[in-house]
């Protein structure tokens, strides 16, 4: 099963897009936008910023594991 590790994060504050490599061993809860320097957090119910703002769901979701529990 192929897991996509590249995700394009879209900053909810300024709309800046940046391609990032997602960590496979942990969920990334905080992400500092490289453009506006705002620290963004996941939306309620999401485990990481990639699930909320990325183009691809995080590896844990792709594996259908329950992460962060
Ligand atoms: Zn931003």
PDB file of C-alpha atoms and ligand atoms in Angstrom:
ATOM      1  CA  UNK A   1       0.000   0.000   0.000  1.00  0.00           C
ATOM      2  CA  UNK A   2       1.396   3.291  -1.079  1.00  0.00           C
ATOM      3  CA  UNK A   3       1.283   6.148   1.359  1.00  0.00           C
ATOM      4  CA  UNK A   4       1.603   9.636   0.049  1.00  0.00           C
ATOM      5  CA  UNK A   5       3.938  11.681   2.227  1.00  0.00           C
ATOM      6  CA  UNK A   6       3.918  14.894   0.278  1.00  0.00           C
ATOM      7  CA  UNK A   7       1.139  17.268   1.109  1.00  0.00           C
ATOM      8  CA  UNK A   8       0.575  20.863   0.128  1.00  0.00           C
ATOM      9  CA  UNK A   9      -0.427  22.871   3.159  1.00  0.00           C
ATOM     10  CA  UNK A  10      -2.577  25.930   2.616  1.00  0.00           C
ATOM     11  CA  UNK A  11      -2.322  28.531   5.327  1.00  0.00           C
ATOM     12  CA  UNK A  12      -5.818  29.514   6.522  1.00  0.00           C
ATOM     13  CA  UNK A  13      -4.571  32.965   7.472  1.00  0.00           C
ATOM     14  CA  UNK A  14      -2.844  34.163   4.345  1.00  0.00           C
ATOM     15  CA  UNK A  15      -3.483  31.462   1.765  1.00  0.00           C
ATOM     16  CA  UNK A  16       0.198  30.683   1.325  1.00  0.00           C
ATOM     17  CA  UNK A  17       0.804  27.205  -0.046  1.00  0.00           C
ATOM     18  CA  UNK A  18       3.841  25.106   0.708  1.00  0.00           C
ATOM     19  CA  UNK A  19       4.661  21.519  -0.051  1.00  0.00           C
ATOM     20  CA  UNK A  20       5.782  19.605   3.011  1.00  0.00           C
ATOM     21  CA  UNK A  21       6.837  16.061   3.768  1.00  0.00           C
ATOM     22  CA  UNK A  22       4.645  14.624   6.486  1.00  0.00           C
ATOM     23  CA  UNK A  23       6.179  12.761   9.402  1.00  0.00           C
ATOM     24  CA  UNK A  24       5.101   9.118   9.551  1.00  0.00           C
ATOM     25  CA  UNK A  25       5.744   8.549  13.228  1.00  0.00           C
ATOM     26  CA  UNK A  26       3.681  11.340  14.708  1.00  0.00           C
ATOM     27  CA  UNK A  27       0.886  13.724  13.954  1.00  0.00           C
ATOM     28  CA  UNK A  28       1.899  17.298  13.418  1.00  0.00           C
ATOM     29  CA  UNK A  29      -0.362  19.424  15.524  1.00  0.00           C
ATOM     30  CA  UNK A  30       1.311  22.786  15.067  1.00  0.00           C
ATOM     31  CA  UNK A  31       2.636  24.318  11.913  1.00  0.00           C
ATOM     32  CA  UNK A  32       4.207  27.718  11.514  1.00  0.00           C
ATOM     33  CA  UNK A  33       3.410  29.311   8.189  1.00  0.00           C
ATOM     34  CA  UNK A  34       6.613  30.251   6.429  1.00  0.00           C
ATOM     35  CA  UNK A  35       4.954  33.324   4.975  1.00  0.00           C
ATOM     36  CA  UNK A  36       2.921  35.016   7.724  1.00  0.00           C
ATOM     37  CA  UNK A  37       4.552  33.204  10.683  1.00  0.00           C
ATOM     38  CA  UNK A  38       1.197  32.351  12.185  1.00  0.00           C
ATOM     39  CA  UNK A  39       1.120  29.057  14.019  1.00  0.00           C
ATOM     40  CA  UNK A  40      -1.825  27.108  12.693  1.00  0.00           C
ATOM     41  CA  UNK A  41      -3.561  24.252  14.444  1.00  0.00           C
ATOM     42  CA  UNK A  42      -5.929  21.545  13.198  1.00  0.00           C
ATOM     43  CA  UNK A  43      -9.646  22.125  12.954  1.00  0.00           C
ATOM     44  CA  UNK A  44     -11.783  20.535  15.624  1.00  0.00           C
ATOM     45  CA  UNK A  45     -12.008  16.796  15.045  1.00  0.00           C
ATOM     46  CA  UNK A  46      -8.856  16.610  12.957  1.00  0.00           C
ATOM     47  CA  UNK A  47      -5.715  15.025  14.323  1.00  0.00           C
ATOM     48  CA  UNK A  48      -3.155  17.149  12.544  1.00  0.00           C
ATOM     49  CA  UNK A  49      -2.699  20.204  10.370  1.00  0.00           C
ATOM     50  CA  UNK A  50      -2.383  18.072   7.245  1.00  0.00           C
ATOM     51  CA  UNK A  51      -5.876  16.686   7.724  1.00  0.00           C
ATOM     52  CA  UNK A  52      -7.283  20.181   8.084  1.00  0.00           C
ATOM     53  CA  UNK A  53      -5.241  22.186   5.625  1.00  0.00           C
ATOM     54  CA  UNK A  54      -3.206  19.791   3.543  1.00  0.00           C
ATOM     55  CA  UNK A  55      -3.964  18.447   0.094  1.00  0.00           C
ATOM     56  CA  UNK A  56      -3.447  14.903   1.365  1.00  0.00           C
ATOM     57  CA  UNK A  57      -4.623  13.368   4.625  1.00  0.00           C
ATOM     58  CA  UNK A  58      -1.887  12.434   7.057  1.00  0.00           C
ATOM     59  CA  UNK A  59      -0.181   9.010   6.916  1.00  0.00           C
ATOM     60  CA  UNK A  60      -2.061   7.767   9.975  1.00  0.00           C
ATOM     61  CA  UNK A  61      -5.382   8.404   8.288  1.00  0.00           C
ATOM     62  CA  UNK A  62      -4.122   6.848   5.088  1.00  0.00           C
ATOM     63  CA  UNK A  63      -3.227   3.728   7.055  1.00  0.00           C
ATOM     64  CA  UNK A  64      -6.602   3.954   8.769  1.00  0.00           C
ATOM     65  CA  UNK A  65      -5.005   3.790  12.152  1.00  0.00           C
ATOM     66  CA  UNK A  66      -6.464   5.697  15.009  1.00  0.00           C
ATOM     67  CA  UNK A  67      -3.726   8.099  15.768  1.00  0.00           C
ATOM     68  CA  UNK A  68      -3.440  10.399  18.731  1.00  0.00           C
ATOM     69  CA  UNK A  69      -5.514   8.173  20.985  1.00  0.00           C
TER      70      UNK A  69
HETATM   71 ZN1  LIG B   1       0.225  32.157   6.436  1.00  0.00          ZN
END
